[in-house]
mmCIF file of C-alpha atoms in Angstrom:
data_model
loop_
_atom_site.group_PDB
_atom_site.id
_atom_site.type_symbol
_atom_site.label_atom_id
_atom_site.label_comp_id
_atom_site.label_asym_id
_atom_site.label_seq_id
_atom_site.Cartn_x
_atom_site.Cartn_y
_atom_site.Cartn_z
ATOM 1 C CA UNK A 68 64.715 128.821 164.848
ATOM 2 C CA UNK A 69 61.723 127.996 167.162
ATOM 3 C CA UNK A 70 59.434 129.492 164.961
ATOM 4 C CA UNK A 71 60.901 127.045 162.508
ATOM 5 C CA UNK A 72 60.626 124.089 164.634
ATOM 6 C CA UNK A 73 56.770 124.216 165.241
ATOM 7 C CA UNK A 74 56.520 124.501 161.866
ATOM 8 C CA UNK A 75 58.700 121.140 161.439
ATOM 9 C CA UNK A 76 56.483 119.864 164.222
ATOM 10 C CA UNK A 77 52.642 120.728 162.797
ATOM 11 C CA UNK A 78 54.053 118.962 159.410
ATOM 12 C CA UNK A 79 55.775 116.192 160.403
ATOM 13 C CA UNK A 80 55.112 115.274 163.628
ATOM 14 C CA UNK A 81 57.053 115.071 166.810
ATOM 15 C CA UNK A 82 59.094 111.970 165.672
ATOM 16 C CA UNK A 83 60.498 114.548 162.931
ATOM 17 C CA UNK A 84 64.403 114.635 162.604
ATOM 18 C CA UNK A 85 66.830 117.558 161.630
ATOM 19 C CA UNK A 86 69.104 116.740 158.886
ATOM 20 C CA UNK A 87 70.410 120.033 158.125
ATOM 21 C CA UNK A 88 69.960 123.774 159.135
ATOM 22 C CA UNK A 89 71.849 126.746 158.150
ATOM 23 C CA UNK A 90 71.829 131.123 157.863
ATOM 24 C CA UNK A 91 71.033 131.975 154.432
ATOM 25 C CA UNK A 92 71.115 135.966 153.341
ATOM 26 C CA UNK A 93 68.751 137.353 150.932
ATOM 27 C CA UNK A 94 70.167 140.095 148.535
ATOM 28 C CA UNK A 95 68.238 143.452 149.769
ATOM 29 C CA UNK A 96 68.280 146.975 147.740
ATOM 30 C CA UNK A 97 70.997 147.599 146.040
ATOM 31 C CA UNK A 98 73.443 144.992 148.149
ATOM 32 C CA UNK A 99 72.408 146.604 150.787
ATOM 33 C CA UNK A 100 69.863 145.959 153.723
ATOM 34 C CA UNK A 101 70.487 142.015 153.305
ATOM 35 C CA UNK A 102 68.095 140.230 155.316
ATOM 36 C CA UNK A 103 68.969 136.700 157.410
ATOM 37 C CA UNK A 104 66.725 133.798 157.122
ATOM 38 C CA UNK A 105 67.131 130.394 158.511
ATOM 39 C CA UNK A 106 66.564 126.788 156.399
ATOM 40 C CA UNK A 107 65.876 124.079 157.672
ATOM 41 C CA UNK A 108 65.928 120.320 156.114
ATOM 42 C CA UNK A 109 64.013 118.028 158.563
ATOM 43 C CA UNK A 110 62.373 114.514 157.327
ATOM 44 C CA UNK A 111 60.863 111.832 159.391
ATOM 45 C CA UNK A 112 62.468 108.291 160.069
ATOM 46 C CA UNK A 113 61.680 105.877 157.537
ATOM 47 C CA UNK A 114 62.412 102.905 160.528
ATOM 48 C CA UNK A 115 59.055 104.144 162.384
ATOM 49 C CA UNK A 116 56.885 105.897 160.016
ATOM 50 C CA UNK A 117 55.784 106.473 156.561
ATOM 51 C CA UNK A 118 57.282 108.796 154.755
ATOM 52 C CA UNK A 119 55.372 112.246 153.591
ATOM 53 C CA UNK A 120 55.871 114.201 150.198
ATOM 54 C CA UNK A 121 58.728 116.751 149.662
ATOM 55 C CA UNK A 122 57.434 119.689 151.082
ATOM 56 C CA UNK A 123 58.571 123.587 150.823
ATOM 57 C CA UNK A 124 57.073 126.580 152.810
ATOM 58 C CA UNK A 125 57.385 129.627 152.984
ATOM 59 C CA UNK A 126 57.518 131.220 156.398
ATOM 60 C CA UNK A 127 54.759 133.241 157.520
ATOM 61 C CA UNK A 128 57.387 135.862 158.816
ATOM 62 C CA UNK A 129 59.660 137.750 156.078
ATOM 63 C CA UNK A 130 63.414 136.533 157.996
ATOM 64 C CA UNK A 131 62.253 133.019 158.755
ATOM 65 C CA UNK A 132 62.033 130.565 155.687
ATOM 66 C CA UNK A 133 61.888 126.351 156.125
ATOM 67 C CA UNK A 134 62.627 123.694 153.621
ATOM 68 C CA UNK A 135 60.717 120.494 154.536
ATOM 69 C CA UNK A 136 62.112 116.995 152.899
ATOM 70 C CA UNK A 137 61.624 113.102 153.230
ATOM 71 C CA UNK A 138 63.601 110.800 151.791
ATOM 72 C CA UNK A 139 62.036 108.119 149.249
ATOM 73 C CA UNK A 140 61.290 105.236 150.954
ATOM 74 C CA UNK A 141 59.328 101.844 149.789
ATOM 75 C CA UNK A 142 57.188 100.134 152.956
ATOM 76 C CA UNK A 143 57.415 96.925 152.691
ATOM 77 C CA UNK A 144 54.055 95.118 152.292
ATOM 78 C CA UNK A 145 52.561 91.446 153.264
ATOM 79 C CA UNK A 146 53.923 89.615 149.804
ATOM 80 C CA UNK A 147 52.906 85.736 150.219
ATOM 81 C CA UNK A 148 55.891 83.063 149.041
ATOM 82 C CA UNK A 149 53.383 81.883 145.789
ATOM 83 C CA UNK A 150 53.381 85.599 144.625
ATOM 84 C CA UNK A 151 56.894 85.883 144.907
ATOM 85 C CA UNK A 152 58.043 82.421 143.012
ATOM 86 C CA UNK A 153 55.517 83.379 140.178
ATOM 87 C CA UNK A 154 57.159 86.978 139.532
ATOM 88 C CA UNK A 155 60.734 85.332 139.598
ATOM 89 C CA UNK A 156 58.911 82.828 137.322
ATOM 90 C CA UNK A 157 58.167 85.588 134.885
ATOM 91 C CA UNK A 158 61.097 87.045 135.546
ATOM 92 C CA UNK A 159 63.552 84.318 134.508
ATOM 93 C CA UNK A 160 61.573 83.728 131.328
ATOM 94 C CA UNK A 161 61.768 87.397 130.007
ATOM 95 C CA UNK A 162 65.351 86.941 130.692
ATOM 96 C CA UNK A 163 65.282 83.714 128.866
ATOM 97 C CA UNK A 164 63.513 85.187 125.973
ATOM 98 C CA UNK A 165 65.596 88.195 125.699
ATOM 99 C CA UNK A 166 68.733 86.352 125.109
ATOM 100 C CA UNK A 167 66.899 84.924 121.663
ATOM 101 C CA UNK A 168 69.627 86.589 119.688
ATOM 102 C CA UNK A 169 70.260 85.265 115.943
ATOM 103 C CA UNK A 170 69.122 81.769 116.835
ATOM 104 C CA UNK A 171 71.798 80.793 118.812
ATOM 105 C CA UNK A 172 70.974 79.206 122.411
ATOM 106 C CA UNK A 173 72.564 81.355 125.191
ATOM 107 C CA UNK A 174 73.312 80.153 128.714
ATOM 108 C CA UNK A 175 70.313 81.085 130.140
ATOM 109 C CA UNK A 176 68.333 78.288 128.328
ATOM 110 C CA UNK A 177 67.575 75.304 130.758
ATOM 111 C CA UNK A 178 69.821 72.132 129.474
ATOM 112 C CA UNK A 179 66.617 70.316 128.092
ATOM 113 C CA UNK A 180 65.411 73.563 126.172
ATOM 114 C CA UNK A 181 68.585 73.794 124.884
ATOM 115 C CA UNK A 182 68.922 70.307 123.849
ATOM 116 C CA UNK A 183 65.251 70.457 121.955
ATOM 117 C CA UNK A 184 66.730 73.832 120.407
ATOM 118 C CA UNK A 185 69.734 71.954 118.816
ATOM 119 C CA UNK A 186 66.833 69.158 117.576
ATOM 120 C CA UNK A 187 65.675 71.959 115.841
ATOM 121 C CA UNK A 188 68.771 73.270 113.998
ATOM 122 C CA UNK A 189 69.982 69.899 113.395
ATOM 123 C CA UNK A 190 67.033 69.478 111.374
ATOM 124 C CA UNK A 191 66.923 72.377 109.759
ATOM 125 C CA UNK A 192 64.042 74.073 110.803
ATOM 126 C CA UNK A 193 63.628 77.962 109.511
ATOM 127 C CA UNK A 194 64.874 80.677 112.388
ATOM 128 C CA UNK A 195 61.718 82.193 113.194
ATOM 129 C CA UNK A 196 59.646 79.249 113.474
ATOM 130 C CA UNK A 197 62.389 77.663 116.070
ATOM 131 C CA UNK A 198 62.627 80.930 118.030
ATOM 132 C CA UNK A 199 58.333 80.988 118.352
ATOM 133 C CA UNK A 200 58.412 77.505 119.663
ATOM 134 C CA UNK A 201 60.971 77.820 121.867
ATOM 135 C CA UNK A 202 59.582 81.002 123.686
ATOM 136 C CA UNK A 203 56.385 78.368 123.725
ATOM 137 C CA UNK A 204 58.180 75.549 125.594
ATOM 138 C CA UNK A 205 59.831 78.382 127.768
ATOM 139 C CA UNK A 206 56.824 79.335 128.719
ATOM 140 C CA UNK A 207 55.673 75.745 129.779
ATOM 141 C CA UNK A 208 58.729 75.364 131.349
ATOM 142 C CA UNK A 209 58.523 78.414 134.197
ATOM 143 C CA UNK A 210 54.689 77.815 134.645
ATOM 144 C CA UNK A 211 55.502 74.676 135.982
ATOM 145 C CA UNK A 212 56.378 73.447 139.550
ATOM 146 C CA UNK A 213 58.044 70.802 139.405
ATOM 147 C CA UNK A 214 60.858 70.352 136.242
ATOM 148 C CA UNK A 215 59.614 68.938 133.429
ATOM 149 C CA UNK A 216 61.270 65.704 131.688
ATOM 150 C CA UNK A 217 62.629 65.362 128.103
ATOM 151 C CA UNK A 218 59.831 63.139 127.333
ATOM 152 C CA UNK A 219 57.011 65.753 128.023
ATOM 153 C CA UNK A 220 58.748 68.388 126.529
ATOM 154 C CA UNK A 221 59.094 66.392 123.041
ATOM 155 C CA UNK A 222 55.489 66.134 123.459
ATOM 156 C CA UNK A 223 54.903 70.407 123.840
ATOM 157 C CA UNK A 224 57.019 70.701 121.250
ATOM 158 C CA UNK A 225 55.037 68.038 118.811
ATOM 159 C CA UNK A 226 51.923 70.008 119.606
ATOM 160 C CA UNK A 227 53.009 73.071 118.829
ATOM 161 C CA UNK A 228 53.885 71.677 115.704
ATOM 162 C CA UNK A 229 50.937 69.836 114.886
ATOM 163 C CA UNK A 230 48.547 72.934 115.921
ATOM 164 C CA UNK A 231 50.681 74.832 112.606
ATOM 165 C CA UNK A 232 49.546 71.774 110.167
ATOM 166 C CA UNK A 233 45.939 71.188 111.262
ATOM 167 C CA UNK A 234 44.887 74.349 109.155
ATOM 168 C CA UNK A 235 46.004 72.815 106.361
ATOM 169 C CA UNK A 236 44.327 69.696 104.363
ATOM 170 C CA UNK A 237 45.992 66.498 104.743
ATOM 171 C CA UNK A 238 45.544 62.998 103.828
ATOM 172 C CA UNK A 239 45.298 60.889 100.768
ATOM 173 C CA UNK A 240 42.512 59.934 97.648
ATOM 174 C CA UNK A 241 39.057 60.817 98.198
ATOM 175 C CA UNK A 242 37.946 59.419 95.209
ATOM 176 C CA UNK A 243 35.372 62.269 94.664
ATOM 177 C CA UNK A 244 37.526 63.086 91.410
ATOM 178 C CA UNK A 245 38.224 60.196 88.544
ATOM 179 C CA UNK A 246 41.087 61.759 87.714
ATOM 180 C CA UNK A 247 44.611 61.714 89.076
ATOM 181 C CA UNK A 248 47.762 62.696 88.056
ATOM 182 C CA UNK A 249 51.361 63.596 89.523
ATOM 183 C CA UNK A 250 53.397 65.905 88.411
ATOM 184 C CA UNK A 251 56.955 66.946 89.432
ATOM 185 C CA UNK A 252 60.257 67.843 88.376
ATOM 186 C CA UNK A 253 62.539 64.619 87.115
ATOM 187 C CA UNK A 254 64.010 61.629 89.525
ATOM 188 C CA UNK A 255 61.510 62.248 92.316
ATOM 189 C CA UNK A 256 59.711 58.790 91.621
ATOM 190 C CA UNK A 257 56.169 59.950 90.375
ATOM 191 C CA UNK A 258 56.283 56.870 88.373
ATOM 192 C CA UNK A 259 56.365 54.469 91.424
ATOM 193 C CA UNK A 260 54.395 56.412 93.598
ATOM 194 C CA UNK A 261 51.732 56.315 90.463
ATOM 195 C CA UNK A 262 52.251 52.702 90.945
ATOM 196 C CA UNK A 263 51.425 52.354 94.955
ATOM 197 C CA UNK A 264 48.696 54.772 94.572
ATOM 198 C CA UNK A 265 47.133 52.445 92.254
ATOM 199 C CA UNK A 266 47.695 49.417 94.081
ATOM 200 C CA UNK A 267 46.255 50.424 97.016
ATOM 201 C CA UNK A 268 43.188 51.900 95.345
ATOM 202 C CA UNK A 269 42.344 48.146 94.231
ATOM 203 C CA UNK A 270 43.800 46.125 96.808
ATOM 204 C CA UNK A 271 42.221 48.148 100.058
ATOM 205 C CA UNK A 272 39.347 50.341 98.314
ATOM 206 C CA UNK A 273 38.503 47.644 95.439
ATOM 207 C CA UNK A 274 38.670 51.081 92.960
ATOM 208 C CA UNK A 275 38.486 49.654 88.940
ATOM 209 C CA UNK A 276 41.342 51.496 87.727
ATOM 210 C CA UNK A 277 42.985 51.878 84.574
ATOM 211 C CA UNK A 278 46.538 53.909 83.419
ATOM 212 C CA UNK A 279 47.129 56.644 81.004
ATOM 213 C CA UNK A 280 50.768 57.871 80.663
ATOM 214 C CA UNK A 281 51.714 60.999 78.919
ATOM 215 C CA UNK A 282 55.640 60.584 79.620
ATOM 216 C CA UNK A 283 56.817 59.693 76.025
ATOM 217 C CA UNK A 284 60.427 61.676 76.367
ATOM 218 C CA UNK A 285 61.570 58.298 78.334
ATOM 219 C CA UNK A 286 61.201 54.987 76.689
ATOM 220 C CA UNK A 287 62.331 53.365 79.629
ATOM 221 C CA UNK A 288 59.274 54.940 81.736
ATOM 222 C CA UNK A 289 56.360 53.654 79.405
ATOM 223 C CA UNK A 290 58.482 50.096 79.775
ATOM 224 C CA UNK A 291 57.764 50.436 83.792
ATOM 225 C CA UNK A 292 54.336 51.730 83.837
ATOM 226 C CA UNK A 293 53.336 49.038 81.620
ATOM 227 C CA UNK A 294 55.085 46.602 84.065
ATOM 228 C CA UNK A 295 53.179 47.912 87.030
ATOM 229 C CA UNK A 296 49.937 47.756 84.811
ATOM 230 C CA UNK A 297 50.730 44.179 83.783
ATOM 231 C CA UNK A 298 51.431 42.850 87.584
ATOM 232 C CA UNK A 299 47.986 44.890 88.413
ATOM 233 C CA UNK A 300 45.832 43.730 85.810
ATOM 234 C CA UNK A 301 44.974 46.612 84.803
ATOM 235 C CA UNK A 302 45.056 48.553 80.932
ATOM 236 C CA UNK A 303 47.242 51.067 79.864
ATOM 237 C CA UNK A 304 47.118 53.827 77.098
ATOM 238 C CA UNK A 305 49.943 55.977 76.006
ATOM 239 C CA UNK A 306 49.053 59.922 75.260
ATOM 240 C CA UNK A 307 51.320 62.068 72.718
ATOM 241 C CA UNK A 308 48.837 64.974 72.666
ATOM 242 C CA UNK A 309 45.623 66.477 73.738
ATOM 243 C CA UNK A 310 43.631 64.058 71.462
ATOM 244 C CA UNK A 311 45.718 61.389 72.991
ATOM 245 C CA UNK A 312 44.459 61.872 75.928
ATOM 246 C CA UNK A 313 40.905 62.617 75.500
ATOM 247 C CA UNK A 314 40.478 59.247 73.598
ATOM 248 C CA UNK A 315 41.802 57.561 76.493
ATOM 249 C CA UNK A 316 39.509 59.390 78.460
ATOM 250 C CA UNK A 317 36.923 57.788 76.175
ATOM 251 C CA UNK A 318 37.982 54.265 76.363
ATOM 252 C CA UNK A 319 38.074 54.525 80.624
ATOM 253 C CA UNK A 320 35.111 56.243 80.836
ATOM 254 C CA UNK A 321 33.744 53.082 83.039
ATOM 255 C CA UNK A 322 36.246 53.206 85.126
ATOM 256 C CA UNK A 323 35.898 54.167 88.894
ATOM 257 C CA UNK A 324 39.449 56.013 88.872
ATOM 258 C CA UNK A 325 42.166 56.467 85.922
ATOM 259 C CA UNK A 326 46.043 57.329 87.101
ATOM 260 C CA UNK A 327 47.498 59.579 84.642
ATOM 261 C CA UNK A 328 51.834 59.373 84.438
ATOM 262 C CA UNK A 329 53.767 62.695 83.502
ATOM 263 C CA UNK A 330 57.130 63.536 82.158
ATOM 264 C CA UNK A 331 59.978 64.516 84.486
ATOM 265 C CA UNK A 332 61.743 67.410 83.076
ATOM 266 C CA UNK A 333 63.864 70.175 84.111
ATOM 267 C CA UNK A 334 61.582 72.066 86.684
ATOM 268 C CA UNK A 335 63.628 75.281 85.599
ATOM 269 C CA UNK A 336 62.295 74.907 82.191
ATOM 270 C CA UNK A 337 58.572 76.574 82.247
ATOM 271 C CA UNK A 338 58.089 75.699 78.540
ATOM 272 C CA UNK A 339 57.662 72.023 80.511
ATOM 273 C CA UNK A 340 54.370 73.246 82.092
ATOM 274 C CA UNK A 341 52.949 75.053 78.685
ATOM 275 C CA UNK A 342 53.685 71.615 77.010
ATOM 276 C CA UNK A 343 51.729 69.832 79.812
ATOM 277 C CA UNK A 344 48.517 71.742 79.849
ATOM 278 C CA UNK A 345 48.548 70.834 75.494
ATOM 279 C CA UNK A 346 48.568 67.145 76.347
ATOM 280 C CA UNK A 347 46.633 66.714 79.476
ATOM 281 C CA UNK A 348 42.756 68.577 79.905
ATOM 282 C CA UNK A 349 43.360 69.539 83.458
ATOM 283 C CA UNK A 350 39.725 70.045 84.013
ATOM 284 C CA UNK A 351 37.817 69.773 87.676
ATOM 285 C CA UNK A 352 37.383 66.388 87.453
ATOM 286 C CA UNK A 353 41.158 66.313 87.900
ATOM 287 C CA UNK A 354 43.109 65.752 90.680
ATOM 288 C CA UNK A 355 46.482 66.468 90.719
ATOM 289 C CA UNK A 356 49.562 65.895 93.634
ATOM 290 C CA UNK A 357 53.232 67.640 93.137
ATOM 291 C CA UNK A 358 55.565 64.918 93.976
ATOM 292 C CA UNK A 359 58.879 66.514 95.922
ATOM 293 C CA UNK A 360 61.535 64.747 96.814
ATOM 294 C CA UNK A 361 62.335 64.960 100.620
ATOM 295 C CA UNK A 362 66.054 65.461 100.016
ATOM 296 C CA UNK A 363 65.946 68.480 98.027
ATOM 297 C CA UNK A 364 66.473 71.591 99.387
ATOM 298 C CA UNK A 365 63.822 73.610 100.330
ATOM 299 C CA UNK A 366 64.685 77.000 97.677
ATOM 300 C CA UNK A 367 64.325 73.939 94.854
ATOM 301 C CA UNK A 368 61.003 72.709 96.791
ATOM 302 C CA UNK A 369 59.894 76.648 96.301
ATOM 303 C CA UNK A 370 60.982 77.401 92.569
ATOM 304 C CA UNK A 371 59.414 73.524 91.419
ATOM 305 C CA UNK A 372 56.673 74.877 92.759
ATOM 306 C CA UNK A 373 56.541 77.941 91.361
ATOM 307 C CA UNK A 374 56.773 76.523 88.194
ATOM 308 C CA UNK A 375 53.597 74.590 88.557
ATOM 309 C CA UNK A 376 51.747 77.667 89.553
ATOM 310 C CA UNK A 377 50.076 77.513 86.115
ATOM 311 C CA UNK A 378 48.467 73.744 87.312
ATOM 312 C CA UNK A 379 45.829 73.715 89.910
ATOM 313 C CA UNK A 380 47.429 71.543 92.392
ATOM 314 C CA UNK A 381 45.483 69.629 95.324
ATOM 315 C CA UNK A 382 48.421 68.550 98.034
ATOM 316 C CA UNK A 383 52.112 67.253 97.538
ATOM 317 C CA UNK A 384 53.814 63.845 98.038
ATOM 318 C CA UNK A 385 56.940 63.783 100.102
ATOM 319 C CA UNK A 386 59.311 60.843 98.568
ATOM 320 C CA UNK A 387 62.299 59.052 99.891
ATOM 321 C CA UNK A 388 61.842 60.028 103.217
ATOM 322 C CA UNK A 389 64.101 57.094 103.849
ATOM 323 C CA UNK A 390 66.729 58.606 102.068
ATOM 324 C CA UNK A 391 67.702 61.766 104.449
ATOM 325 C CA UNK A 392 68.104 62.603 108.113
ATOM 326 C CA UNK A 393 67.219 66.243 107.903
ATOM 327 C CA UNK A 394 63.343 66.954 107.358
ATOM 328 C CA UNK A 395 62.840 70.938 108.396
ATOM 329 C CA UNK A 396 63.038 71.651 104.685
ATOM 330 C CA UNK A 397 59.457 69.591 104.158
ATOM 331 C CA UNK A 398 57.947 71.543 107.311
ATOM 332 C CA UNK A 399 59.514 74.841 105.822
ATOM 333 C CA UNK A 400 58.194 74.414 102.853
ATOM 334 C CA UNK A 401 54.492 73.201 103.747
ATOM 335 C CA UNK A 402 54.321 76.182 106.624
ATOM 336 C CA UNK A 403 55.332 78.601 103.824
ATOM 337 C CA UNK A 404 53.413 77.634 100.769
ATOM 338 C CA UNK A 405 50.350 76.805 102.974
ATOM 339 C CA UNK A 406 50.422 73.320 101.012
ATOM 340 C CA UNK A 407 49.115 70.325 102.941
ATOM 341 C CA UNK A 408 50.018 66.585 102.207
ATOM 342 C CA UNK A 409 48.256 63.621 100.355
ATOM 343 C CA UNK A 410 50.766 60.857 101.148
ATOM 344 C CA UNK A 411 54.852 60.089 102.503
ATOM 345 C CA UNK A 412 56.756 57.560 101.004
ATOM 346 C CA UNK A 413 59.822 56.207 102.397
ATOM 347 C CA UNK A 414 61.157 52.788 99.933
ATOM 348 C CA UNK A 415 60.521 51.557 96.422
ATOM 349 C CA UNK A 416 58.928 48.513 97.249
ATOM 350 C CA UNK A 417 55.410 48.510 95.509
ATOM 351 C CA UNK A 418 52.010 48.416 97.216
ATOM 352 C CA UNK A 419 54.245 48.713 100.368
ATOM 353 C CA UNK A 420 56.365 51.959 101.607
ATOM 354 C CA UNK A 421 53.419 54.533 101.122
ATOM 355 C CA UNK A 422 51.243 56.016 103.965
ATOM 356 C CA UNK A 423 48.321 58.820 103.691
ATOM 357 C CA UNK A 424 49.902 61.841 105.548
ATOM 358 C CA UNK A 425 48.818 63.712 108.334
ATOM 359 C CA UNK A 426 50.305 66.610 110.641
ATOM 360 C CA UNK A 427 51.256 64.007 113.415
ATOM 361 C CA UNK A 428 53.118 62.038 110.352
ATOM 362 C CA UNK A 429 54.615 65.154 109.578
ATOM 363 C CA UNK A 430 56.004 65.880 112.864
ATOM 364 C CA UNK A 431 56.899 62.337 114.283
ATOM 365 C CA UNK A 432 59.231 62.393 111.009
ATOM 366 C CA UNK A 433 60.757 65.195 112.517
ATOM 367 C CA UNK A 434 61.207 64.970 115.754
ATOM 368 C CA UNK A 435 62.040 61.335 115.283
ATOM 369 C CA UNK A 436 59.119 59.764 117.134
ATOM 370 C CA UNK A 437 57.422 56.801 115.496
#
């Protein structure tokens, strides 16, 4: 045992403590000739010093052995009160984005997340795009001070949106093509919108423009084109095929810009398309807009698209946004197709209740912020 003890002493020091020390026997030859040896468990006091490594030895003599042990101990170090709020900072919003399970806000949100969260669902916005912005306004949330108001987090949240639609092209006519047509499935109001697009081409931009309609399966449609073109001033010419169309084409070749009118017909139908590409030329000097309505839903938005796949199309028109409280289907839809947007329209009054679109337009809709 003193042998043992000096040991204890050259490793750990003087302020070393025994824990533990008993007589151990060591099998000899046979069974027989068993030899005694002594172990020893010492460690040092965590309260006073820093802990050393585990440590076993083997004695020097053959009847002495000493096992050396510390316990595992963590010193605490100088942490300042900043360091420590920004790790329960990160802390509370891994937490926070853990619970993200199926969609549904969990108790850990803060009461404005969660209230921006249920904007979100109420309007119908897809899963995966809600659950990326709210780990974004989380984020903003915890790197913050001082709590953040409803107010600024509507505006986070519009940014984040926005910064998804700036990729894409927005906004109305350019005018660098003299050709423009709409196209669309029925009851969407291509007709009217044909209508406002003209009327603001010559009211605002002073365009000479001229119509050519190709919708013959509705009387009732050539009747309201040819009002519009009558309170406009402006001519008219009716196409029944390709040749149709090109003579027109002929006629308003002086023109600055000619609106051309299509049929509405059952988007399901893709015969619809193959009849439309034998009665217009869609050449580059065309430009053409898909006109959606903003109160289908978005899996009809997808396959009226799909449809047109065979027509090169240049942006889409959202119509009667007046006419529905729910508008995640439009952002859906744009975000998946990567389509951007000429123009909104939200009433049927004519040159009135049209404006060009961009991805502030977009969002405001949604979010509900004029």
């Amino acid at each position: 045992m003193p042998e043992a003890m000096k040991m204890i002493r050259a490793e750990l020091g003087n302020e070393a403590v025994i824990l533990n020390s008993k007589i151990v026997h060591k099998a000899g030859f046979l069974g027989l000739f068993r030899k005694k040896n002594i172990e020893v468990i010492a460690a040092i006091d965590p309260i006073t010093t820093t802990p050393k490594p585990v440590l076993k030895e083997k004695p020097k003599k053959p009847n002495t052995e000493i096992q050396l042990e510390a316990p595992i101990t963590q010193v605490a170090s100088n942490i300042s009160t900043t360091d420590v709020m920004d790790e329960l900072r990160e802390l509370k919003e891994l937490m926070a984005r853990i619970s993200l399970k199926d969609g549904q806000v969990v108790e850990q949100y803060p009461v404005q997340i969660k209230k921006i969260d249920s904007l979100l669902v109420e309007q119908e916005l897809e899963l995966a795009v809600r659950q990326e912005i709210t780990s974004s306004l989380l984020k903003q949330w915890y790197s913050h001070q001082e709590q953040l108001t409803n107010k600024q987090l509507i505006q986070y949240l519009r940014q984040q949106l926005i910064n998804k639609l700036t990729t894409l092209s927005f906004g109305g006519i350019t005018y660098k093509k003299k050709y423009v047509s709409v196209v669309g499935p029925t009851g969407v109001g291509k007709t009217t919108t044909l209508a406002k697009l003209a009327a603001e081409a010559i009211l605002r931009d002073g365009k000479k423009v001229a119509f050519i309609t190709t919708d013959t399966y509705r009387i009732a449609a050539i009747d309201q084109l040819k009002t519009y073109a009558k309170i406009l001033g402006v001519p008219i010419e009716v196409s029944y095929n390709i040749d149709d169309f090109r003579k027109a084409k002929e006629r308003f070749s002086d023109y600055d810009v000619v609106f051309i009118d299509t049929a509405g017909r059952n988007f399901r139908n893709r015969q619809y398309v193959e009849d439309l590409k034998k009665i217009i030329d869609f050449d580059k000097n065309l430009e053409t807009f898909l006109v959606l309505s903003s109160t289908s839903k978005q899996s009809d938005m997808t396959e009226i698209y799909k449809q047109f796949a065979l027509i090169e199309i240049e942006k889409c028109i959202f119509t009667k946004i007046d006419e529905t409280a729910h508008y995640g289907q439009m952002v859906n839809f744009i975000l998946q197709h990567k389509l951007g947007v000429a123009y909104i329209t939200n009433g049927q009054n004519v040159p009135d209740d049209i404006k060009p679109a961009t991805p502030a337009t977009i969002v405001n809709t949604l979010v509900g912020v004029d």
